[in-house]
């Protein structure tokens, strides 16, 4: 008699594996470039520098991603311990601490890749490109690596106005000009460093590839609104790396991989196939950065019928077509193609009457309770997991406010789980699972509340 | 003003203990009182429109009970305390709040404050992070927005003349604070670190002209008094994140040390450089607030267009003013302190230690959670440090 094997809780997308493999190739490419004497940059994820660096022939690797790779392979802890021994406070970003320890180890072995480095490692940088976008750690951390490397650090500015200020068209235009000038200064710095001129045609190519990848990611995410949710967040995170931290990978390869993924997800939608191999009892959103060291925790939740159909981090932007015919300057074209105003974002995401209501709220109160919640209602989420990170202020500071807003406005409850992106010791999976079990009653309750209020899910 | 007005250090202590007493009187007289967070929301522009700047602080002695529902505990305990106090209604008398991008948590706090407390007026200055030429132009543009916002609130135009006059009176305050710090160069210093915090916190709770008068009184009194700090074995420089309570200084000065100099934001940091009077006053203000003020929130390098990196030269450019402080105030050692979860200061700790090691100045790093209870174990560490440098 044959024994039936219960399928794994997650129903992984086949198209995911090829894209995930591209991440390995990104790191391999960095090592190869270094061995060939080509420049390699350590870069923070932001929307601007990668395409510029690639257009100038610089290979790019991403320490924040590399730290998550170390965590996923259980290799981050020794690097973090080394960071503390070097004097970096233990509350600092887990990504940063792992890379500080990694950098210290590089110095130990004469600037080479430490033999214990997972994934082939990152070669010694020619330069570091820090960022003012998203969090302060992203420039403070790279500056602090100066102890280990003689590579210059460029911090790329990125404006982030308050909500009311973002509504102003003057603010928007000033920020566009700021970005253009800042990126031109960055190019001048690179030209001086590399002894070569910027290839502006190549920037059109590398930048254009990024736009196409973003468009496909957006289209795939739109499909994820279906019931049952056809793609689990673990697949999203697995391929996100190839799309965003793609280094000098050929954009065409990444585009092709995403096209295949789009086709596979479309087929799942048509056939009603879910991203989990269990009945979809709860549609979930994951807010914050993932626990890279313990992603299997989500498989355990999938066993209970929790399908994470959407997430807050690394989401693609809505594709847009911008009339650039009046702009000749390639950098201005590059900036205007990507940088959008709050007014434009509102017009794209909300119905006209909602737009006016939100704008009036912002002008009157300085903010709107509806901002930041749209994915919860669009994906008809039953519950939200808020991952409060011990070492990340940028993603954690606002989570409790978000929890209040989601409940107040959408009647969707949240489960707060404390942990960390890199430090596995900060995360108690067993306790989180116990809380999750109890949380199901809360989700059931609010389902009834939403029904009584006539809400669509 | 109150009928019986005390003076000098006594008045400083009164204001330290009851900070809002004076501004509430002024508000009752019809003045607008504007709360501001950290040292970046350009006070001169408020003064130019006769708006009283009032700095928002936390309360180390008040347990955080309300802020938990808006901000997780793994964030700056000082800023959480500010929010907690705000949620408890203790800043309800303010006519508004001005914030800036001091750090990630500071910016998030701005959003939460606006959402939860619904102040009548709010403005956020999205300060750049670098000293790039583009960043300076951006900062000036942001100040133009800020000017318009304040003009809208006050219903008055902020003329260049009024702004220049405000810069002069704030520069006078900076000069007076520097004069006060001169009195700490003596051995023993004429004023303690704890008293300095009381004075600075007092002047950040009243209009600038009244603050200047208070500083004159304090300087005069301190010069004449015979009951100042006792001479101790060690003279210390304290660097770090915010200390808005005397408890830590009292702990250190209760040991065999005088705190003779600081680089903190309720201390010398906002006062040691003047604002240059420029043709367009906003140019001088933009430069001062972005470039002059040396807080860890800003990315500084030797020459940002230079493609060659020299770590020690970089450290010297960033931190040599600490050597100047140590030399001029004859400090034997440095206490680096930071409130827990302060990332911007935390990342600077290894570099500052490298720099101080390179000039042979001993240092110790203390991290605390902005509670009185955190000070006891720190006392042991400071004691150990004093034994080493003694």
Tab-separated table of C-alpha atoms in Angstrom, chain B residues 149-314:
chain	number	residue	atom	x	y	z
B	149	UNK	CA	4.140	78.596	6.385
B	150	UNK	CA	5.020	80.778	9.357
B	151	UNK	CA	3.807	83.896	7.558
B	152	UNK	CA	0.512	82.119	6.931
B	153	UNK	CA	0.193	81.326	10.605
B	154	UNK	CA	1.079	84.769	11.867
B	155	UNK	CA	-0.612	86.764	9.143
B	156	UNK	CA	2.508	88.893	8.883
B	157	UNK	CA	5.291	89.205	6.358
B	158	UNK	CA	8.726	88.103	7.488
B	159	UNK	CA	10.840	90.985	6.244
B	160	UNK	CA	14.582	90.675	5.716
B	161	UNK	CA	15.071	93.377	8.322
B	162	UNK	CA	13.076	91.478	10.939
B	163	UNK	CA	14.903	88.265	10.129
B	164	UNK	CA	18.286	89.937	10.317
B	165	UNK	CA	17.372	91.452	13.683
B	166	UNK	CA	16.310	88.013	14.895
B	167	UNK	CA	19.590	86.508	13.732
B	168	UNK	CA	21.480	89.167	15.668
B	169	UNK	CA	19.589	88.515	18.887
B	170	UNK	CA	20.061	84.746	18.538
B	171	UNK	CA	23.752	85.289	17.785
B	172	UNK	CA	23.909	87.325	20.959
B	173	UNK	CA	22.516	84.319	22.783
B	174	UNK	CA	25.147	82.101	21.209
B	175	UNK	CA	27.872	84.508	22.311
B	176	UNK	CA	26.503	84.557	25.850
B	177	UNK	CA	26.427	80.765	26.014
B	178	UNK	CA	30.035	80.691	24.831
B	179	UNK	CA	30.878	83.239	27.526
B	180	UNK	CA	29.242	80.961	30.080
B	181	UNK	CA	31.319	78.042	28.814
B	182	UNK	CA	34.480	80.138	29.222
B	183	UNK	CA	33.805	79.930	32.951
B	184	UNK	CA	34.127	76.166	32.741
B	185	UNK	CA	37.742	76.465	31.609
B	186	UNK	CA	38.831	77.364	35.129
B	187	UNK	CA	39.862	74.698	37.623
B	188	UNK	CA	37.542	74.094	39.287
B	189	UNK	CA	34.979	75.186	36.708
B	190	UNK	CA	32.695	77.946	37.965
B	191	UNK	CA	29.578	76.144	36.818
B	192	UNK	CA	28.895	72.409	36.780
B	193	UNK	CA	27.651	70.254	33.936
B	194	UNK	CA	24.327	69.738	35.695
B	195	UNK	CA	23.834	73.473	36.221
B	196	UNK	CA	24.715	74.075	32.576
B	197	UNK	CA	21.874	71.794	31.499
B	198	UNK	CA	19.499	73.702	33.771
B	199	UNK	CA	20.523	77.009	32.218
B	200	UNK	CA	20.353	75.779	28.609
B	201	UNK	CA	17.006	74.146	29.162
B	202	UNK	CA	15.751	77.337	30.794
B	203	UNK	CA	16.716	79.572	27.878
B	204	UNK	CA	15.093	77.127	25.468
B	205	UNK	CA	11.829	77.613	27.376
B	206	UNK	CA	11.504	81.413	27.112
B	207	UNK	CA	11.779	84.086	24.392
B	208	UNK	CA	15.317	84.698	23.188
B	209	UNK	CA	15.612	88.233	24.621
B	210	UNK	CA	14.554	86.993	28.048
B	211	UNK	CA	16.981	84.135	27.671
B	212	UNK	CA	19.770	86.574	26.959
B	213	UNK	CA	18.915	88.545	30.085
B	214	UNK	CA	18.899	85.330	32.096
B	215	UNK	CA	22.296	84.351	30.693
B	216	UNK	CA	23.764	87.729	31.662
B	217	UNK	CA	22.476	87.263	35.197
B	218	UNK	CA	23.815	83.727	35.402
B	219	UNK	CA	27.251	84.724	34.090
B	220	UNK	CA	27.462	87.605	36.522
B	221	UNK	CA	26.347	85.470	39.455
B	222	UNK	CA	28.605	82.546	38.627
B	223	UNK	CA	31.649	84.781	38.315
B	224	UNK	CA	31.071	86.108	41.808
B	225	UNK	CA	29.952	83.055	43.703
B	226	UNK	CA	32.012	81.084	46.172
B	227	UNK	CA	29.875	77.944	46.300
B	228	UNK	CA	30.613	76.592	42.847
B	229	UNK	CA	31.806	73.097	41.969
B	230	UNK	CA	34.647	71.566	43.920
B	231	UNK	CA	37.913	70.764	42.224
B	232	UNK	CA	38.061	67.093	41.212
B	233	UNK	CA	40.790	64.806	39.915
B	234	UNK	CA	39.448	64.507	36.363
B	235	UNK	CA	38.077	66.977	33.865
B	236	UNK	CA	35.733	65.396	31.354
B	237	UNK	CA	34.307	66.177	27.938
B	238	UNK	CA	30.920	64.586	27.261
B	239	UNK	CA	29.945	63.849	23.653
B	240	UNK	CA	26.756	62.305	22.425
B	241	UNK	CA	23.028	62.309	21.945
B	242	UNK	CA	20.569	64.346	23.934
B	243	UNK	CA	20.847	64.763	27.714
B	244	UNK	CA	17.898	66.893	28.808
B	245	UNK	CA	18.000	66.001	32.487
B	246	UNK	CA	20.617	66.720	35.136
B	247	UNK	CA	20.591	63.153	36.460
B	248	UNK	CA	23.441	61.838	34.301
B	249	UNK	CA	25.659	64.862	34.898
B	250	UNK	CA	24.944	64.654	38.623
B	251	UNK	CA	25.918	60.997	38.575
B	252	UNK	CA	29.235	61.789	36.867
B	253	UNK	CA	29.940	64.874	38.944
B	254	UNK	CA	29.061	62.955	42.092
B	255	UNK	CA	32.239	61.009	41.401
B	256	UNK	CA	35.750	62.423	41.259
B	257	UNK	CA	35.229	64.400	38.047
B	258	UNK	CA	34.111	67.760	36.723
B	259	UNK	CA	32.244	67.847	33.436
B	260	UNK	CA	33.957	70.871	31.920
B	261	UNK	CA	32.807	70.649	28.307
B	262	UNK	CA	30.210	68.925	26.214
B	263	UNK	CA	29.234	68.320	22.638
B	264	UNK	CA	25.562	67.611	23.113
B	265	UNK	CA	22.423	69.291	21.893
B	266	UNK	CA	21.300	70.600	25.294
B	267	UNK	CA	24.744	72.054	25.632
B	268	UNK	CA	27.292	73.649	23.369
B	269	UNK	CA	26.213	72.140	20.036
B	270	UNK	CA	23.599	74.707	18.932
B	271	UNK	CA	25.522	77.680	20.290
B	272	UNK	CA	29.162	77.469	19.248
B	273	UNK	CA	28.864	78.942	15.754
B	274	UNK	CA	27.163	82.196	14.830
B	275	UNK	CA	24.847	82.637	11.866
B	276	UNK	CA	26.520	84.806	9.273
B	277	UNK	CA	24.479	87.844	8.229
B	278	UNK	CA	24.157	87.466	4.463
B	279	UNK	CA	22.433	89.623	1.824
B	280	UNK	CA	19.613	87.144	1.784
B	281	UNK	CA	19.366	86.070	5.438
B	282	UNK	CA	18.149	82.633	4.372
B	283	UNK	CA	21.572	81.898	2.882
B	284	UNK	CA	23.286	82.372	6.227
B	285	UNK	CA	20.602	80.390	8.040
B	286	UNK	CA	20.719	77.509	5.572
B	287	UNK	CA	24.490	77.303	5.912
B	288	UNK	CA	24.428	77.458	9.684
B	289	UNK	CA	21.759	74.840	10.240
B	290	UNK	CA	23.062	72.414	7.621
B	291	UNK	CA	26.816	72.916	7.830
B	292	UNK	CA	27.812	74.584	11.100
B	293	UNK	CA	25.891	72.405	13.522
B	294	UNK	CA	27.892	69.254	13.979
B	295	UNK	CA	25.377	66.557	14.789
B	296	UNK	CA	25.732	62.913	13.801
B	297	UNK	CA	22.562	63.223	11.711
B	298	UNK	CA	24.605	64.794	8.901
B	299	UNK	CA	27.032	63.011	6.570
B	300	UNK	CA	30.376	64.825	6.583
B	301	UNK	CA	33.505	64.008	4.667
B	302	UNK	CA	36.705	65.866	3.954
B	303	UNK	CA	35.807	66.770	0.361
B	304	UNK	CA	32.842	64.994	-1.095
B	305	UNK	CA	34.152	65.260	-4.676
B	306	UNK	CA	37.530	63.799	-3.701
B	307	UNK	CA	37.860	60.246	-5.055
B	308	UNK	CA	40.714	59.404	-2.688
B	309	UNK	CA	39.837	58.145	0.753
B	310	UNK	CA	41.963	58.724	3.820
B	311	UNK	CA	40.227	57.422	6.925
B	312	UNK	CA	42.276	59.300	9.506
B	313	UNK	CA	42.072	62.551	7.585
B	314	UNK	CA	38.340	62.036	7.311
